[in-house]
Coordinates of C-alpha atoms and ligand atoms in Angstrom, one line a residue:
M298 CA -4.2 -22.4 103.8
L299 CA -3.5 -22.5 107.5
F300 CA -0.8 -20.0 108.4
T301 CA 1.4 -21.1 111.2
S302 CA 4.1 -18.8 112.5
T303 CA 6.8 -21.1 111.0
T304 CA 5.1 -21.0 107.5
V305 CA 5.0 -17.3 107.6
D306 CA 8.5 -16.9 108.8
F307 CA 9.7 -18.9 105.8
L308 CA 7.4 -17.4 103.2
S309 CA 7.6 -13.7 104.1
R310 CA 10.1 -12.6 106.7
A311 CA 13.1 -14.9 105.9
N312 CA 12.6 -14.8 102.1
L313 CA 12.6 -11.0 102.1
N314 CA 16.0 -11.3 103.9
L315 CA 17.4 -13.3 101.0
L316 CA 16.1 -10.8 98.5
G317 CA 16.9 -7.6 100.2
V318 CA 20.4 -6.1 100.6
G319 CA 20.5 -4.2 103.8
M320 CA 17.6 -6.1 105.3
T321 CA 17.6 -6.2 109.0
R322 CA 15.7 -8.4 111.4
I323 CA 13.7 -5.5 112.8
Y324 CA 9.9 -6.1 112.8
H325 CA 8.6 -3.5 115.3
A326 CA 9.2 0.0 116.4
V327 CA 7.3 2.4 118.8
R328 CA 7.8 6.0 119.7
F329 CA 7.4 7.4 123.2
K330 CA 6.2 10.9 123.9
G331 CA 9.6 12.3 124.8
G332 CA 11.1 11.5 121.3
T333 CA 12.7 8.1 122.1
A334 CA 11.9 5.0 120.1
Y335 CA 12.2 1.3 121.0
V336 CA 13.2 -0.8 118.0
L337 CA 12.8 -4.6 118.2
F338 CA 15.0 -7.2 116.5
D339 CA 13.8 -10.8 116.0
G340 CA 15.7 -13.7 117.5
C341 CA 18.1 -14.3 120.4
N342 CA 21.1 -16.6 121.0
W343 CA 19.9 -17.3 124.6
N344 CA 16.7 -18.8 125.9
C345 CA 16.0 -17.3 129.3
S346 CA 13.3 -19.0 131.2
F347 CA 11.7 -15.7 132.2
C348 CA 12.2 -13.9 128.9
V349 CA 9.3 -11.4 128.3
W350 CA 10.0 -11.3 124.6
R351 CA 9.8 -15.0 124.2
K352 CA 7.2 -15.9 126.9
V353 CA 4.9 -12.8 127.2
T354 CA 4.9 -10.7 124.1
R355 CA 7.0 -9.9 121.1
W356 CA 5.6 -6.3 121.0
S357 CA 6.3 -3.3 123.2
L358 CA 5.0 -4.1 126.7
C359 CA 3.8 -0.5 127.0
L360 CA 1.1 -1.1 124.4
P361 CA -2.5 -1.9 125.4
L362 CA -3.4 -5.6 125.4
E363 CA -5.9 -5.1 122.6
T364 CA -3.2 -3.5 120.3
R365 CA -0.8 -6.4 121.1
R366 CA -3.5 -8.9 120.2
K367 CA -4.1 -7.2 116.8
L368 CA -0.3 -7.3 116.2
D369 CA -0.2 -11.0 117.1
Y370 CA -2.8 -11.7 114.5
M371 CA -0.9 -9.6 111.9
W372 CA 2.3 -11.6 112.8
R373 CA 0.5 -15.0 112.5
T374 CA -1.0 -14.1 109.1
G375 CA 2.2 -12.8 107.5
R376 CA 1.5 -9.1 107.5
V377 CA 4.6 -8.2 109.5
R378 CA 7.9 -8.2 107.6
Y379 CA 11.5 -7.3 108.4
L380 CA 12.5 -3.8 107.5
S381 CA 15.6 -2.6 105.6
V382 CA 18.1 -0.2 107.1
N383 CA 16.8 2.6 105.0
E384 CA 13.2 1.9 106.0
V385 CA 14.0 2.0 109.7
V386 CA 16.0 5.2 109.3
D387 CA 13.2 6.9 107.3
L388 CA 10.6 5.8 109.8
L389 CA 12.5 7.2 112.8
K390 CA 13.5 10.3 110.9
K391 CA 9.9 11.1 110.0
A392 CA 8.8 10.5 113.6
R393 CA 11.5 13.0 114.8
V394 CA 13.1 10.4 117.0
T395 CA 16.1 11.6 119.0
T396 CA 17.3 8.3 120.6
A397 CA 16.6 4.8 119.3
F398 CA 16.8 2.0 121.8
L399 CA 17.8 -1.1 119.8
G400 CA 16.7 -4.3 121.6
G401 CA 14.2 -7.1 121.2
G402 CA 15.4 -9.9 120.9
E403 CA 19.1 -9.5 120.6
P404 CA 20.2 -6.7 118.3
T405 CA 23.9 -7.7 118.1
L406 CA 23.0 -10.9 116.1
D407 CA 21.9 -8.8 113.2
P408 CA 24.6 -8.5 110.5
E409 CA 23.1 -5.1 109.5
L410 CA 23.3 -3.6 113.0
K411 CA 26.4 -1.6 112.5
A412 CA 25.2 -0.3 109.1
L413 CA 22.0 0.8 110.8
M414 CA 23.8 2.5 113.7
R415 CA 26.0 4.4 111.3
A416 CA 23.0 5.5 109.3
L417 CA 21.2 6.6 112.4
R418 CA 24.3 8.6 113.5
R419 CA 24.3 10.3 110.1
E420 CA 20.8 11.5 110.7
G421 CA 21.5 12.7 114.2
I422 CA 19.7 9.9 115.9
K423 CA 21.5 8.4 118.9
P424 CA 21.6 4.5 118.9
W425 CA 21.4 2.9 122.3
L426 CA 21.9 -0.9 122.5
V427 CA 19.9 -3.1 124.9
T428 CA 21.9 -6.4 124.9
N429 CA 22.9 -9.5 126.7
G430 CA 26.5 -8.5 125.8
E431 CA 27.8 -11.8 124.4
N432 CA 28.4 -10.5 120.9
L433 CA 29.3 -6.9 121.7
D434 CA 32.4 -5.7 119.9
D435 CA 34.5 -2.5 119.7
E436 CA 32.7 -1.0 116.7
M437 CA 29.3 -1.5 118.2
V438 CA 30.4 0.2 121.5
E439 CA 32.1 3.0 119.5
L440 CA 28.9 3.7 117.5
A441 CA 26.5 3.4 120.5
E442 CA 25.5 6.3 122.6
G443 CA 25.3 3.8 125.4
A444 CA 24.4 0.2 126.1
T445 CA 22.1 -1.4 128.6
F446 CA 24.1 -4.6 129.4
S447 CA 22.0 -7.4 131.0
I448 CA 23.8 -9.7 133.4
K449 CA 21.4 -12.6 134.1
A450 CA 23.7 -14.3 136.6
L451 CA 27.3 -14.2 137.7
D452 CA 27.3 -17.9 138.7
D453 CA 28.0 -19.8 135.5
E454 CA 26.0 -22.9 136.5
L455 CA 23.0 -20.7 137.3
H456 CA 23.5 -18.7 134.1
R457 CA 23.4 -21.9 132.1
R458 CA 20.2 -23.0 133.9
I459 CA 18.5 -19.7 133.1
T460 CA 19.7 -19.0 129.6
G461 CA 20.9 -22.3 128.2
A462 CA 24.4 -20.7 127.6
P463 CA 27.6 -20.1 129.6
N464 CA 28.3 -16.5 130.7
G465 CA 32.1 -16.4 130.1
K466 CA 32.1 -14.3 126.9
A467 CA 29.5 -11.9 128.2
I468 CA 31.3 -11.3 131.5
K469 CA 34.6 -10.8 129.6
N470 CA 32.9 -8.2 127.4
F471 CA 31.5 -6.5 130.4
R472 CA 35.0 -6.2 131.9
R473 CA 36.3 -5.0 128.5
Y474 CA 33.7 -2.2 128.0
A475 CA 32.8 -1.1 131.6
G476 CA 35.6 1.5 131.4
T477 CA 34.1 3.2 128.4
G478 CA 31.5 4.9 130.5
K479 CA 28.8 3.8 128.1
L480 CA 27.4 0.8 130.0
V481 CA 24.4 0.7 132.2
A482 CA 24.1 -2.7 133.9
E483 CA 20.7 -4.5 134.2
T484 CA 19.5 -7.6 135.9
V485 CA 16.2 -9.3 136.6
F486 CA 15.0 -10.2 140.1
V487 CA 13.5 -13.7 139.5
P488 CA 11.9 -15.3 142.7
G489 CA 13.4 -18.7 143.4
L490 CA 16.1 -18.2 140.7
V491 CA 17.9 -14.9 140.8
E492 CA 17.2 -13.6 144.3
C493 CA 19.0 -10.9 146.2
G494 CA 22.1 -12.9 147.1
E495 CA 22.9 -13.4 143.5
I496 CA 22.1 -9.7 142.7
E497 CA 24.5 -8.6 145.5
R498 CA 27.2 -10.8 143.9
I499 CA 26.5 -9.1 140.6
A500 CA 26.7 -5.7 142.3
R501 CA 30.0 -6.6 143.9
F502 CA 31.4 -7.7 140.6
I503 CA 30.3 -4.4 139.0
A504 CA 31.6 -2.3 141.9
S505 CA 35.0 -4.0 141.6
I506 CA 35.3 -2.6 138.1
S507 CA 33.2 0.5 138.0
P508 CA 31.7 1.6 141.3
E509 CA 29.9 4.5 139.8
M510 CA 28.0 2.4 137.3
R511 CA 24.2 2.4 137.3
L512 CA 22.5 -1.0 137.9
R513 CA 18.9 -1.4 137.0
I514 CA 17.1 -4.2 138.8
D515 CA 14.0 -5.2 136.9
P516 CA 11.2 -6.9 138.7
L517 CA 10.1 -10.0 136.9
V518 CA 7.1 -9.1 134.7
Q519 CA 5.4 -12.4 135.2
G520 CA 4.8 -12.2 139.0
V521 CA 6.1 -9.0 140.5
D522 CA 6.8 -8.7 144.3
I523 CA 7.8 -5.0 144.3
E524 CA 8.3 -4.9 148.0
K525 CA 10.9 -7.7 147.9
V526 CA 12.6 -6.0 144.9
D527 CA 12.7 -2.7 146.8
E528 CA 14.2 -4.3 149.9
C529 CA 16.8 -5.8 147.6
I530 CA 17.6 -2.5 146.0
E531 CA 18.3 -1.0 149.4
R532 CA 20.7 -3.8 150.2
V533 CA 22.4 -3.5 146.8
R534 CA 22.8 0.3 147.2
E535 CA 25.3 -0.4 150.0
I536 CA 27.5 -2.0 147.4
L537 CA 26.6 0.0 144.3
P538 CA 25.0 3.3 145.2
K539 CA 23.4 3.8 141.8
A540 CA 21.2 0.7 141.9
D541 CA 17.5 1.3 141.2
R542 CA 14.5 0.1 139.2
I543 CA 12.4 1.9 136.7
R544 CA 9.8 3.9 138.6
V545 CA 6.6 5.0 136.9
K546 CA 4.6 7.8 138.4
G547 CA 0.9 7.9 137.4
S548 CA -0.5 6.4 134.3
V549 CA 1.8 6.0 131.3
E550 CA 0.6 7.1 127.8
P551 CA 1.0 4.2 125.4
P552 CA 3.7 4.8 122.7
E553 CA 2.8 5.4 119.1
V554 CA 3.3 2.3 116.9
L555 CA 5.6 3.2 114.1
Y556 CA 5.7 -0.3 112.6
P557 CA 3.7 -2.4 111.7
E558 CA 0.8 -0.1 111.1
V559 CA -2.2 -1.1 113.2
Ligands
SF4_1231 S1 18.9 -12.6 126.5 FE1 17.1 -11.2 126.6 S2 15.9 -11.5 124.7 FE2 17.4 -13.2 124.9 S3 16.2 -14.9 125.8 FE3 17.2 -13.7 127.5 S4 15.8 -12.2 128.2 FE4 15.1 -12.9 126.1

């Protein structure tokens, strides 16, 4: 039988969801040297034209290409399944994880997210959401140690062009939760689409609500012009002093794959 991704989704991943109480849409987790983990949820309600998770890899970008290829093969042949809340907690507990970044994909779409966050809290593991913010609610914010809230564009027409969705609900949620002190804003510098002018508008919007908030400006993975991004960061800092990008010094040790086993 020829296994296609769709066949496998139906036969293994989705069916397990029907059978299993407490089954999440988590299919991948890695642990970094410092004790943090990145946990990936399958699926997203938006369809960003530059989405790394959709267009480049569904696995941690910090893994070597060879490992990601092996994982791709395992995914195509049905050897990756969704994990239950208990399985995820056990996995992270055994690996002595201190903070679990919950992203993907979009974690807030998972009906088991809050149960997972509560269970992680009980084990002393801090849950940190990485989200587009559209479905964020009071309980999620309450349970989260923090949330990286991605603003793709402030201009609604541009937002629809990038993501296929309006930004009204996400922006409303940003305003609602900015005062909790738990949000870190993030945006992506996309040449020809989200350039510095739009990022300055985003920064002005954030500064009008929370001038001390951090804003992470990610260079687009598929075609990085770091110099242009750094010039932009300098401009944005005049509006929002805590704007920056992730800076990596030297070579990065790849994380340990906690699931699936390779
Ligand atoms: S919101 Fe994030 S995960 Fe969803 S499509 Fe956009 S970049 Fe990808």
